[in-house]
mmCIF file of C-alpha atoms in Angstrom:
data_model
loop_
_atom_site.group_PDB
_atom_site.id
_atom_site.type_symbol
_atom_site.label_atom_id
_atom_site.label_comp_id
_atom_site.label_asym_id
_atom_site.label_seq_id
_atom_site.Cartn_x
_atom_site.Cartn_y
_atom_site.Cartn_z
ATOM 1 C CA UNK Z 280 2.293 58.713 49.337
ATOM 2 C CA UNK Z 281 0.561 57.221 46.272
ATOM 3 C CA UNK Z 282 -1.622 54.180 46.838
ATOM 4 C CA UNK Z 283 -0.864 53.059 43.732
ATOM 5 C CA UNK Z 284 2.996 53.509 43.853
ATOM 6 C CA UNK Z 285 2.197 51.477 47.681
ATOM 7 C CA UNK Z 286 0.368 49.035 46.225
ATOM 8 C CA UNK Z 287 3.002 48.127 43.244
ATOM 9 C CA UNK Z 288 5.415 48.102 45.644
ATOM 10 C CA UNK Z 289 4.019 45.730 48.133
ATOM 11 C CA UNK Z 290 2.842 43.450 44.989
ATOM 12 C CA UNK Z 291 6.627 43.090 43.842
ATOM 13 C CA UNK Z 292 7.959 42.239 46.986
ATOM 14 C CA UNK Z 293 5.424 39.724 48.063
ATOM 15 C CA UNK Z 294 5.715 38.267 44.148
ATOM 16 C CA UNK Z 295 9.394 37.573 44.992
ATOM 17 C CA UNK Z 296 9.123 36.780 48.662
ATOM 18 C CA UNK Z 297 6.655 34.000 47.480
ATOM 19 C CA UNK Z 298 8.910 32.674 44.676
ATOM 20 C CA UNK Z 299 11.961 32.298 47.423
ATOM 21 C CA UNK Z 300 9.107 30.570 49.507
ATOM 22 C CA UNK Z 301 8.843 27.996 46.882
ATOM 23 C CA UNK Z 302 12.382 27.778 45.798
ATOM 24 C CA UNK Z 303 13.299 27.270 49.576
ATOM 25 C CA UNK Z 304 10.998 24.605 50.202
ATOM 26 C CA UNK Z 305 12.413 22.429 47.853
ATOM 27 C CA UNK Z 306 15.870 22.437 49.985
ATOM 28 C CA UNK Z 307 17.073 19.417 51.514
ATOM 29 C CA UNK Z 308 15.215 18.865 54.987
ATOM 30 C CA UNK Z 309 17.593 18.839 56.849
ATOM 31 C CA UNK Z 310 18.801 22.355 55.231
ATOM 32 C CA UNK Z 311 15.424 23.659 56.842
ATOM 33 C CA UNK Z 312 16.579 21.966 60.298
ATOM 34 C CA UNK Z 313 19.626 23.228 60.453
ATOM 35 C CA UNK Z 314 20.126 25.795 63.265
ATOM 36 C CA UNK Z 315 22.880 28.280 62.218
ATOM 37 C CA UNK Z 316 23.934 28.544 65.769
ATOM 38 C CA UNK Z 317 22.589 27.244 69.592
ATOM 39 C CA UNK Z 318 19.507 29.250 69.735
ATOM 40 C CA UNK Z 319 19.085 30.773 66.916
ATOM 41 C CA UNK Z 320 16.024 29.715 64.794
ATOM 42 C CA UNK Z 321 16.255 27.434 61.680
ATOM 43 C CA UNK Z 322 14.576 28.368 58.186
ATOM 44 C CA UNK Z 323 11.405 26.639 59.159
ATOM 45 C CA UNK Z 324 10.979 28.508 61.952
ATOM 46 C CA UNK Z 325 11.646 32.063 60.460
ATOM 47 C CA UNK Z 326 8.899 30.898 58.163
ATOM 48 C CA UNK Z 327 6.369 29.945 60.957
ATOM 49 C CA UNK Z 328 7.873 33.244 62.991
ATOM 50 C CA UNK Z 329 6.422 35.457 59.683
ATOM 51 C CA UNK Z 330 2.976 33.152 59.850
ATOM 52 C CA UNK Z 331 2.233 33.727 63.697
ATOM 53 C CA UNK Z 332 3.079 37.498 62.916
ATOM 54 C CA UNK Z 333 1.879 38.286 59.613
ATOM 55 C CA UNK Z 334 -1.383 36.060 59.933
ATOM 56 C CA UNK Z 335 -3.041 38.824 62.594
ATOM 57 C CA UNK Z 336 -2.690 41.552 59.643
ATOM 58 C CA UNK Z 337 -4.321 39.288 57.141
ATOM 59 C CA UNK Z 338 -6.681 37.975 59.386
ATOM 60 C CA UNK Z 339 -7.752 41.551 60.513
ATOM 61 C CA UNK Z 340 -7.472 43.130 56.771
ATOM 62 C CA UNK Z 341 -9.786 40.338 55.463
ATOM 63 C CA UNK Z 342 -12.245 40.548 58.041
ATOM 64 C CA UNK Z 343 -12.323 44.885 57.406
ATOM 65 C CA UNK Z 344 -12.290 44.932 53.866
ATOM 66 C CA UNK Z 345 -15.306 42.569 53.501
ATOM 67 C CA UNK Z 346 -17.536 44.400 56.056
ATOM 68 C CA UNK Z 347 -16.154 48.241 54.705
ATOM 69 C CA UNK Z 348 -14.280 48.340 51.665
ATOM 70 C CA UNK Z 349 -17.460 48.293 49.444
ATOM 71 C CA UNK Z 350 -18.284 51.216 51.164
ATOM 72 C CA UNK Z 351 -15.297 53.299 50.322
ATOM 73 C CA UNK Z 352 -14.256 55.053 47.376
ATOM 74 C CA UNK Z 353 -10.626 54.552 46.008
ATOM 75 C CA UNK Z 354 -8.313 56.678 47.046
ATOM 76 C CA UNK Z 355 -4.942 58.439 45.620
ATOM 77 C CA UNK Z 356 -3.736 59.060 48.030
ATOM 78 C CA UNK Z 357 -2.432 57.429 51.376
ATOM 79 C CA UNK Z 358 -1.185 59.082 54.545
ATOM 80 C CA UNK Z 359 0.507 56.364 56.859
ATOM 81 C CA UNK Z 360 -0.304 56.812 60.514
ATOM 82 C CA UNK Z 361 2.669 58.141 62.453
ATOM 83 C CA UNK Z 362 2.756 54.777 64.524
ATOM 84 C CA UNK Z 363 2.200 52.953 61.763
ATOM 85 C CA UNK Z 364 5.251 54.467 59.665
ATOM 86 C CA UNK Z 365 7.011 54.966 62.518
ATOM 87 C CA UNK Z 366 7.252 51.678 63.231
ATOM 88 C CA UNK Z 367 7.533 50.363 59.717
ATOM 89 C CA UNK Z 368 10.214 52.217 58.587
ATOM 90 C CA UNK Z 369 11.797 51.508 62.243
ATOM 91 C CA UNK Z 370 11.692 48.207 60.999
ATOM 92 C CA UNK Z 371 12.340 47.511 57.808
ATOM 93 C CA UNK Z 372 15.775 46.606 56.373
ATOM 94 C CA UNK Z 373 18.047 50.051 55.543
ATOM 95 C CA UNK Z 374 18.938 50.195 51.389
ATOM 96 C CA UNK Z 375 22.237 48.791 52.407
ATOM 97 C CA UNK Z 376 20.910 45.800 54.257
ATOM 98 C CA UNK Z 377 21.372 46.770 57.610
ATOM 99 C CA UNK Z 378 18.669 46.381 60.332
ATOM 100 C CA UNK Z 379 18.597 49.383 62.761
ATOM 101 C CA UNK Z 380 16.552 47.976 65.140
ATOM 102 C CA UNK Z 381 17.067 44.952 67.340
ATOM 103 C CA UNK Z 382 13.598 43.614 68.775
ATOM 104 C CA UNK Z 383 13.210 40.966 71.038
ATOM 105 C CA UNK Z 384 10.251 38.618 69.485
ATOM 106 C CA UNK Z 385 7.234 38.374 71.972
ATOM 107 C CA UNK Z 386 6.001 34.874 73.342
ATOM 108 C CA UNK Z 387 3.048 34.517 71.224
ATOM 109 C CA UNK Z 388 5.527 34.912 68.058
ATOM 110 C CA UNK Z 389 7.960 32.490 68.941
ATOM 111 C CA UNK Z 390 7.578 29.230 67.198
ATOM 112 C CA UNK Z 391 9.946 27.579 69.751
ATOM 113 C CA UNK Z 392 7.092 28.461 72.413
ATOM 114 C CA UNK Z 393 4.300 27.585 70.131
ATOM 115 C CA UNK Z 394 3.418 24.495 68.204
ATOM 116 C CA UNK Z 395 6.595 24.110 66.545
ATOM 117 C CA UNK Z 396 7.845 24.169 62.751
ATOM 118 C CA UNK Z 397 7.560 22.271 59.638
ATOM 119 C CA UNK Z 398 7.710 21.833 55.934
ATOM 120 C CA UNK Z 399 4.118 23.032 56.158
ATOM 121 C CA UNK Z 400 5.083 26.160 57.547
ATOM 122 C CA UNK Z 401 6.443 26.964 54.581
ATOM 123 C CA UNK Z 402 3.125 26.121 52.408
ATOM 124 C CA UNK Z 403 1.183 28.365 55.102
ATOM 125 C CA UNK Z 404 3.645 30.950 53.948
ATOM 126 C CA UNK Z 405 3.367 30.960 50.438
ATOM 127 C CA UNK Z 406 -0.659 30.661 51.228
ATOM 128 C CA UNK Z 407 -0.345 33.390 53.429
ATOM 129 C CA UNK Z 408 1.263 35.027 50.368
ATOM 130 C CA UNK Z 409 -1.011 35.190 48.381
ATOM 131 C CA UNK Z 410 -4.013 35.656 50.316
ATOM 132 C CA UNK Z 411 -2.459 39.308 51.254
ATOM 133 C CA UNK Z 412 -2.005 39.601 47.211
ATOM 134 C CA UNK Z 413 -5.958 39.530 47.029
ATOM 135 C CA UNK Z 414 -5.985 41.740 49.585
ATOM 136 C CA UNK Z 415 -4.164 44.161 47.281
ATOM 137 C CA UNK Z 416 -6.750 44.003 44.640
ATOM 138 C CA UNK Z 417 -8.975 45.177 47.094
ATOM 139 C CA UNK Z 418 -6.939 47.805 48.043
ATOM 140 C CA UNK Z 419 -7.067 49.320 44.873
ATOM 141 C CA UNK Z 420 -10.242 49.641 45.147
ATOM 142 C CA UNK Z 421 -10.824 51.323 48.397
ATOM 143 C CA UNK Z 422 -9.229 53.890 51.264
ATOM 144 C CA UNK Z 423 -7.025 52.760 52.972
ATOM 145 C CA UNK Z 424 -6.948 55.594 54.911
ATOM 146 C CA UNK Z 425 -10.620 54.765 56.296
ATOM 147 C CA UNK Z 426 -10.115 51.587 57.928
ATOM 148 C CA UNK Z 427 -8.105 50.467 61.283
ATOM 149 C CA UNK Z 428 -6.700 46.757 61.920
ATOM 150 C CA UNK Z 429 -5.530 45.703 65.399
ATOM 151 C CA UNK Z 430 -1.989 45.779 64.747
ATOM 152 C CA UNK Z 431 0.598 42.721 66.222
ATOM 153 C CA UNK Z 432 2.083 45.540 68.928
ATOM 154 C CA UNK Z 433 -1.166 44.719 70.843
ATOM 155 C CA UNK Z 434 -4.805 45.692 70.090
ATOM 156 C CA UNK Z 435 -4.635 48.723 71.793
ATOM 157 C CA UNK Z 436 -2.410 50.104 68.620
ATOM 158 C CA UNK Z 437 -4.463 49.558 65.812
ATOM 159 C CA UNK Z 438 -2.816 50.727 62.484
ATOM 160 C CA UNK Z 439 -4.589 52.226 59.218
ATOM 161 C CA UNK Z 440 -4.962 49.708 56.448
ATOM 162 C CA UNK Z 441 -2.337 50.966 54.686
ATOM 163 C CA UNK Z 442 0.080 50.610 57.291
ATOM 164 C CA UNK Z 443 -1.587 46.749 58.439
ATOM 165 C CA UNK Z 444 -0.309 46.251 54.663
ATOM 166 C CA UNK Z 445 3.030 47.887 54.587
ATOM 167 C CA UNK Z 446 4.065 46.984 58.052
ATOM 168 C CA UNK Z 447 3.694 43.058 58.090
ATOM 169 C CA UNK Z 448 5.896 43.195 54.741
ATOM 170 C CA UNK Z 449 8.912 45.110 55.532
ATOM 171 C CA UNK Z 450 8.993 42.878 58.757
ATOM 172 C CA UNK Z 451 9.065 40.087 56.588
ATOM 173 C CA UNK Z 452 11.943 41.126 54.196
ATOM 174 C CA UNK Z 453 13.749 42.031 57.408
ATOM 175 C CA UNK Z 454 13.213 38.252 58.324
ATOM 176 C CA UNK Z 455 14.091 36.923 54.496
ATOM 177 C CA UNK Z 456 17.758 38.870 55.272
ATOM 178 C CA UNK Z 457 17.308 36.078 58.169
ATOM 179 C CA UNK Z 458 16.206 33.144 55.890
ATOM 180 C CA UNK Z 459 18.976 34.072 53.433
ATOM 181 C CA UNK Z 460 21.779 33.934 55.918
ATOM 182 C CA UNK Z 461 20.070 30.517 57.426
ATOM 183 C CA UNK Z 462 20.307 28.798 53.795
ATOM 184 C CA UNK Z 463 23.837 30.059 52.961
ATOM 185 C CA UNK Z 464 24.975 28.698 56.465
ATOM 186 C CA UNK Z 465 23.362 25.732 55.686
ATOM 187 C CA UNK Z 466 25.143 24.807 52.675
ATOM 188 C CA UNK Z 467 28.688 26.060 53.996
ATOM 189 C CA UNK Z 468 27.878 23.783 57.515
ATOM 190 C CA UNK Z 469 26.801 20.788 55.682
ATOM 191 C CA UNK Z 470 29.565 19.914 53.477
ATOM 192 C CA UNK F 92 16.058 8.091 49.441
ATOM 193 C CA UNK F 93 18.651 5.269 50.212
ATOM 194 C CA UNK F 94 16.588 5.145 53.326
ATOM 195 C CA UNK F 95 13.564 4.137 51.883
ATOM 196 C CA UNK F 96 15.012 1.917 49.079
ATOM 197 C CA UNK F 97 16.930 0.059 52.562
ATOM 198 C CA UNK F 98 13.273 -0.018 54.218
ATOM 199 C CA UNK F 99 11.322 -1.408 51.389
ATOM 200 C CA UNK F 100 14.459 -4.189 50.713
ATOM 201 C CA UNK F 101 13.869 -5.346 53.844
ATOM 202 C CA UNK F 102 10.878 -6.868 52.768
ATOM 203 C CA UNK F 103 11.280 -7.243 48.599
ATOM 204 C CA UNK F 104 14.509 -6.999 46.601
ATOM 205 C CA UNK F 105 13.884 -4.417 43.559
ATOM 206 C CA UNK F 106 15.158 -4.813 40.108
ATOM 207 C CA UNK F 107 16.821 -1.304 39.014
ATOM 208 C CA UNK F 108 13.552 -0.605 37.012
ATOM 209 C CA UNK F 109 11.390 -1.104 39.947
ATOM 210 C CA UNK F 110 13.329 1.103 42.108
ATOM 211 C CA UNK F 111 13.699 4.040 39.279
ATOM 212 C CA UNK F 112 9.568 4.125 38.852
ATOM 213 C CA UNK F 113 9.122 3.891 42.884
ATOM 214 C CA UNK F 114 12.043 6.862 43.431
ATOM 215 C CA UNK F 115 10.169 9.868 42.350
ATOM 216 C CA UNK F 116 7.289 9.234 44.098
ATOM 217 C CA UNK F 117 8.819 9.607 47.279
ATOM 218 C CA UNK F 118 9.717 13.231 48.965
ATOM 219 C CA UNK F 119 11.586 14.291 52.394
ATOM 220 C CA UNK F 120 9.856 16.659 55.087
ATOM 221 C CA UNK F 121 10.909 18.228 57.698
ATOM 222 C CA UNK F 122 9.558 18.779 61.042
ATOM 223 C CA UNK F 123 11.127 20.660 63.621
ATOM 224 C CA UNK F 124 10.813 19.555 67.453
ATOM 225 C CA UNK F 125 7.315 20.184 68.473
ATOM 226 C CA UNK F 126 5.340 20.488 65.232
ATOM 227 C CA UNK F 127 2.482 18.109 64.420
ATOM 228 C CA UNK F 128 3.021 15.346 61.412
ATOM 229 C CA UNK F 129 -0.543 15.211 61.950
ATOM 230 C CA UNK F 130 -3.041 16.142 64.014
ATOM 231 C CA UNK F 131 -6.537 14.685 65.611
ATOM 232 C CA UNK F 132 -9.324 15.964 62.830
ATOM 233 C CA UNK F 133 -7.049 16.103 59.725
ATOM 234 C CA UNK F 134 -6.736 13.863 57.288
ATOM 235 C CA UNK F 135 -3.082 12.058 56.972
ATOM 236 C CA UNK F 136 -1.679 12.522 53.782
ATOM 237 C CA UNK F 137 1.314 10.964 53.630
ATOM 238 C CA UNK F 138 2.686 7.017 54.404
ATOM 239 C CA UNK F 139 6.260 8.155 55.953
ATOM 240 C CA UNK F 140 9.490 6.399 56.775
ATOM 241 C CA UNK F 141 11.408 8.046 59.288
ATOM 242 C CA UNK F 142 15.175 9.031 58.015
ATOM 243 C CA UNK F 143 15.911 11.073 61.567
ATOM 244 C CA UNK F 144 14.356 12.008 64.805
ATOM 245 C CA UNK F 145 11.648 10.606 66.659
ATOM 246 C CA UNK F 146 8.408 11.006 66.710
ATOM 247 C CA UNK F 147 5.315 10.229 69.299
ATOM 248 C CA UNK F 148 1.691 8.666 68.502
ATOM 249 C CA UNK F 149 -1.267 9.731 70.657
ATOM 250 C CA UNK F 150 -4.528 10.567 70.985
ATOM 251 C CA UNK F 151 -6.012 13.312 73.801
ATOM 252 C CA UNK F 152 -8.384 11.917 76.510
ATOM 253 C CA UNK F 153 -9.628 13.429 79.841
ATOM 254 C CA UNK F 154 -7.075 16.358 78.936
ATOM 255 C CA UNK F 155 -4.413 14.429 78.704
ATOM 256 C CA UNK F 156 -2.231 12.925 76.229
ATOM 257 C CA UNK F 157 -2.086 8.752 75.719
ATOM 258 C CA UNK F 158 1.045 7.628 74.196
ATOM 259 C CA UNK F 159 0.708 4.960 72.170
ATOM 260 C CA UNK F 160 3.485 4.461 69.987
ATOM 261 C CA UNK F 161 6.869 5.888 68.857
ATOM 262 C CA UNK F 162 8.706 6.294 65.444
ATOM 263 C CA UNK F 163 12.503 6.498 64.701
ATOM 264 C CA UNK F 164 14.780 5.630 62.287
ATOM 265 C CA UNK F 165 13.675 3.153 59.578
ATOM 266 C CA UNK F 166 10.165 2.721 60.973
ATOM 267 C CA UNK F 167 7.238 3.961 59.933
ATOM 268 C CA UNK F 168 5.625 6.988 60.701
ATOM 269 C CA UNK F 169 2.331 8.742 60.437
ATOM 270 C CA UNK F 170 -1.352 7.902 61.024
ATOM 271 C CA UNK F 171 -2.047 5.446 58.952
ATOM 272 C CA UNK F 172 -5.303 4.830 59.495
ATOM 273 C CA UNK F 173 -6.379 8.117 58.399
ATOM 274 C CA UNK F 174 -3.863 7.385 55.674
ATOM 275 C CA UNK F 175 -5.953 4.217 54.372
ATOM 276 C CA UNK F 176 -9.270 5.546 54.718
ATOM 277 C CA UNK F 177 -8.704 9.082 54.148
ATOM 278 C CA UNK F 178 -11.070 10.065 57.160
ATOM 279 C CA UNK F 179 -10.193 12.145 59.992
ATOM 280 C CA UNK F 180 -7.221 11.432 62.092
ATOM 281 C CA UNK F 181 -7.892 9.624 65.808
ATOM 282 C CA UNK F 182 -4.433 9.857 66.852
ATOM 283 C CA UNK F 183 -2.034 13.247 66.840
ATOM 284 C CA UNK F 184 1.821 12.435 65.425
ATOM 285 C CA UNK F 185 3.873 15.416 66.816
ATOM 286 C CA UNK F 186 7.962 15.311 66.254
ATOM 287 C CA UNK F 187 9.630 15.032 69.787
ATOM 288 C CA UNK F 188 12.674 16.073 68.178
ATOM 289 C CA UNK F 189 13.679 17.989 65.009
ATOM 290 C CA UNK F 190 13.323 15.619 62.108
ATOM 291 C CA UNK F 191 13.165 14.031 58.387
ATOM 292 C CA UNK F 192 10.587 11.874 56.916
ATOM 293 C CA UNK F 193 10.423 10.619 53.808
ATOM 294 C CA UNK F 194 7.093 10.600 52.413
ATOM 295 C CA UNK F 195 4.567 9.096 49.488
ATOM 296 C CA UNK F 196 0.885 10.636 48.877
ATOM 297 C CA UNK F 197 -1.683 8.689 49.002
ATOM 298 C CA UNK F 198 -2.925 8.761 45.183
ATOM 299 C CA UNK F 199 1.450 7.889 44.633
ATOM 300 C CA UNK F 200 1.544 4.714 46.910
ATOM 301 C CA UNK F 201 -1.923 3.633 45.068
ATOM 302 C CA UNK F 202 -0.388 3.441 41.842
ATOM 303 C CA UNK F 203 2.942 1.762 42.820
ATOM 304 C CA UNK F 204 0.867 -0.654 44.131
ATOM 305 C CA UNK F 205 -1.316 -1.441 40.928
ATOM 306 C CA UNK F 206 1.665 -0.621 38.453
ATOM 307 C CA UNK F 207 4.441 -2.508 40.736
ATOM 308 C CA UNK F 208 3.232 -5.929 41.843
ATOM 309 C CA UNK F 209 6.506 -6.069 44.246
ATOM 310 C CA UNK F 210 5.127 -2.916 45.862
ATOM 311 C CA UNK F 211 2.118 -5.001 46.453
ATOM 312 C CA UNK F 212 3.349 -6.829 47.673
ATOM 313 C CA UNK F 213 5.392 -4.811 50.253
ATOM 314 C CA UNK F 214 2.248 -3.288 51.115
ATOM 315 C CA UNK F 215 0.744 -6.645 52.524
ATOM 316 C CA UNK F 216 3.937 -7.625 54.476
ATOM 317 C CA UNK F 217 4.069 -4.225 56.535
ATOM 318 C CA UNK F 218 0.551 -4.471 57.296
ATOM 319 C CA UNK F 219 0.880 -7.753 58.194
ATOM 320 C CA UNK F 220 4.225 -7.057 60.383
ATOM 321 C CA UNK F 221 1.926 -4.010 61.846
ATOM 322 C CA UNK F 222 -1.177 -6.430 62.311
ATOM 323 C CA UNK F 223 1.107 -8.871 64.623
ATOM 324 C CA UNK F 224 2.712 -6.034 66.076
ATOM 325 C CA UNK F 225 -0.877 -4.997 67.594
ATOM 326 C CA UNK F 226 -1.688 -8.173 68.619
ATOM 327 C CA UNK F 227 1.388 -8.808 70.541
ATOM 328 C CA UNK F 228 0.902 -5.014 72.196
ATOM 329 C CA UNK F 229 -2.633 -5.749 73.206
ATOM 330 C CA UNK F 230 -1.737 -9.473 74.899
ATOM 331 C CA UNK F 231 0.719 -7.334 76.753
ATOM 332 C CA UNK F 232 -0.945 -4.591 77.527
ATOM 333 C CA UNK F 233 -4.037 -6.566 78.904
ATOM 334 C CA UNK F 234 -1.923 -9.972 80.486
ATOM 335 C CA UNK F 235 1.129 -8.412 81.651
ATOM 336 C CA UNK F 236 1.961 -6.414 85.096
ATOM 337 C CA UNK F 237 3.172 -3.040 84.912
ATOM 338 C CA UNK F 238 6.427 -4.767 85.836
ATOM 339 C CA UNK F 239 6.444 -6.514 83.187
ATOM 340 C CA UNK F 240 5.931 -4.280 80.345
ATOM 341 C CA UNK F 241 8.804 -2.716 81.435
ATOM 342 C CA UNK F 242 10.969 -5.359 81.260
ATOM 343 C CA UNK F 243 9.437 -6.106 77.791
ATOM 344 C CA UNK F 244 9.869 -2.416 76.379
ATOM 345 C CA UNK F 245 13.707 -2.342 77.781
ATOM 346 C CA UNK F 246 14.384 -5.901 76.043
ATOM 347 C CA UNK F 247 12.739 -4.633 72.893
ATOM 348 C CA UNK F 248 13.782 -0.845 72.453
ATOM 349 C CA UNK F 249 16.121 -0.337 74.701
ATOM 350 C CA UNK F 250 17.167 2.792 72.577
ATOM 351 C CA UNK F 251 13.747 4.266 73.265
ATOM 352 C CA UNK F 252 14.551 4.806 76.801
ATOM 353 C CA UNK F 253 17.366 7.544 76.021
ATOM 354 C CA UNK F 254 15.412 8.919 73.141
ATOM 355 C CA UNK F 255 11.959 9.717 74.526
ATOM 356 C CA UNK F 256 11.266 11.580 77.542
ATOM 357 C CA UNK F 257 9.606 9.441 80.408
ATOM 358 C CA UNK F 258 6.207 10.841 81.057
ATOM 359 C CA UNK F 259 5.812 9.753 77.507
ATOM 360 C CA UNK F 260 7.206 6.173 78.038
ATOM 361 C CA UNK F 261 5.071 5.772 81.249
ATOM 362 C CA UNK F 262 2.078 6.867 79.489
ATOM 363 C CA UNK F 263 3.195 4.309 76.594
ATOM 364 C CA UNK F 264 2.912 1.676 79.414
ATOM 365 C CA UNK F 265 0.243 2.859 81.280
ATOM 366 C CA UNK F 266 1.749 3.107 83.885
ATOM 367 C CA UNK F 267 1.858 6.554 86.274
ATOM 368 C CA UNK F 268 5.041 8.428 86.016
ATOM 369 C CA UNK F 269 5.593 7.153 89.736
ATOM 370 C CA UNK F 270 5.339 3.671 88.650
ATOM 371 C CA UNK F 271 7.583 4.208 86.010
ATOM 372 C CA UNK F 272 10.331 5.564 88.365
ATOM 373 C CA UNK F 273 10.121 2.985 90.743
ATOM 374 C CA UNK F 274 10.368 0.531 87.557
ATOM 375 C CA UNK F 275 13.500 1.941 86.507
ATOM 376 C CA UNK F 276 15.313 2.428 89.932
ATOM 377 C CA UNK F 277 14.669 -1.465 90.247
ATOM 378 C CA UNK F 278 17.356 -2.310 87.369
#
């Protein structure tokens, strides 16, 4: 696929997830709160879900792109992994909205389990946000074929740059279909 | 906000004007069961009053966690220590259930406070309720048995004993969880 095509892409979607990010956070509190049913996770906690997730790609991108990128020439080109598109496209919405797999979300992911949710979860988002938008200016630059980032399946399954970029995102518009279910149920429960 | 216009008229009555400049400045946050309002190191932000849920004070010691105060609705919340001299937090503030604050920054409550002389003087009757309020605690704490300070807590906040879970309320008494029990079967 083209990097640069990948690259606009990923830049669009984050531009808009960020926006939402914004928008959302200026909801009533106890909109955030609200739990759309016994169990299930409110806003905040979709938000902090996408942080505990989406942090060990950014993390592990930042820390690889300043020791290597420098070293590597821009490429055209960019051929996902097969774990890492596998997995991607196993995960990411369908075009008609309809998620085809169901995943049960590992302890270290669960915000319930963790240190809980807040408004700042939401800031940490929008942070998080744009510090993989930086990474994407470095992408440009480099191959992202030529570098390998523990992935959030375990460190064992380490993913190519590309796919430590494209991965993390489609999880997270997977999880906006969440947020934007949580806010409509919101308004309809609390009138 | 009618929660914090309530909070503040419990100590000065605002003309219309007064209330429309001090409105704005203040915002609602949430924090969902479990997350930190602030934590030991970091440097508190925000002066909150507490619109819903409850919230712990407490500061790590020998591994452990010493309760020192709770927050619920229409009391203050955060550390305000930190708050005042914008150093690093001694105490953590963590949500024991989901909740709503309604907060003011630091550089906003500042500037009511030189631009509003009623918010002045709001200012120096909380910290004077908060100043007796320690005093009272530490007489307690330091004349009373562990007896006592249970009887005290019930009389006081009885609500606190439904809302708060009791390791926290034993540590709040400093008391051992085993003391606590036996203080409560007793009623």
């Amino acid at each position: 696929m083209s990097t640069e095509q990948l690259i606009t892409d990923l830049e669009h979607i984050l531009a808009g997830q960020r926006a939402r990010a914004v928008e959302i956070a200026a909801m009533p509190a106890g909109a955030l709160l609200h739990r759309p049913e016994d169990g299930a996770w409110n806003i905040l906690e979709v938000f902090e879900h996408l942080n505990l997730s989406s942090g060990i790609y950014v993390r592990g991108l930042e820390k690889v792109f300043a020791l290597r990128a420098a070293r590597h020439r821009a490429n055209p080109e960019f051929r996902p992994g097969w774990l890492g598109d596998y997995f991607t496209k196993g995960l990411q919405p369908q075009p008609d909205g309809v998620i085809k797999w169901r995943m049960r979300t590992m302890r270290m992911f669960d915000p319930g389990r963790q240190q809980g949710a807040s408004h700042a979860s939401i800031e940490r988002f929008v942070d998080l946000c744009d510090r993989f938008l930086a990474l994407l200016t470095i992408a440009r630059t480099t191959d992202l074929n030529a570098m390998r980032v523990a992935s959030s399946l375990g460190p064992i399954i380490r993913f190519k740059a590309g796919d430590a970029l494209r991965f993390p995102v489609a999880h997270q518009r997977r999880h906006f279909l969440q947020i934007e279910r949580a806010v409509q149920r919101a308004a309809m429960d609390r009138k | 906000m009618d929660i914090v216009r309530r909070t503040i008229e419990r100590y000065v009555t605002l003309t219309e004007a007064e209330w429309s400049a001090i409105a704005p400045c203040w915002r609602e946050y949430a924090f969902g069961r479990g997350s930190e309002v602030c934590a030991v190191g970091e440097v508190e932000q925000r002066f909150y009053i507490v619109k819903s849920g409850v919230q712990r004070l407490s500061f790590p010691h020998d591994g452990r966690d010493i309760c020192v105060g709770f927050a619920y609705d229409g009391s203050w919340c955060g550390e305000y220590a930190s708050f005042l001299t914008r150093k690093p937090a001694r105490f953590d503030v963590v949500a024991l259930t989901d909740s709503v604050l309604v907060g003011i920054e630091h550089d906003d409550l500042q500037k009511l406070y030189v631009e509003q002389p009623v918010m002045e003087r709001f200012g120096r009757l909380i910290l004077e309720e908060l100043l007796v309020g320690r005093a009272m605690r530490e007489i307690e704490q330091l004349s009373l048995s562990a007896e006592e300070r249970f009887d005290r807590l019930v009389k006081r906040s009885p609500q606190l004993l439904q809302l708060v879970p009791q390791k926290d309320i034993a540590s709040y008494l400093r008391m051992t969880p085993e003391t606590f029990s036996r203080a409560r079967k007793r009623r």
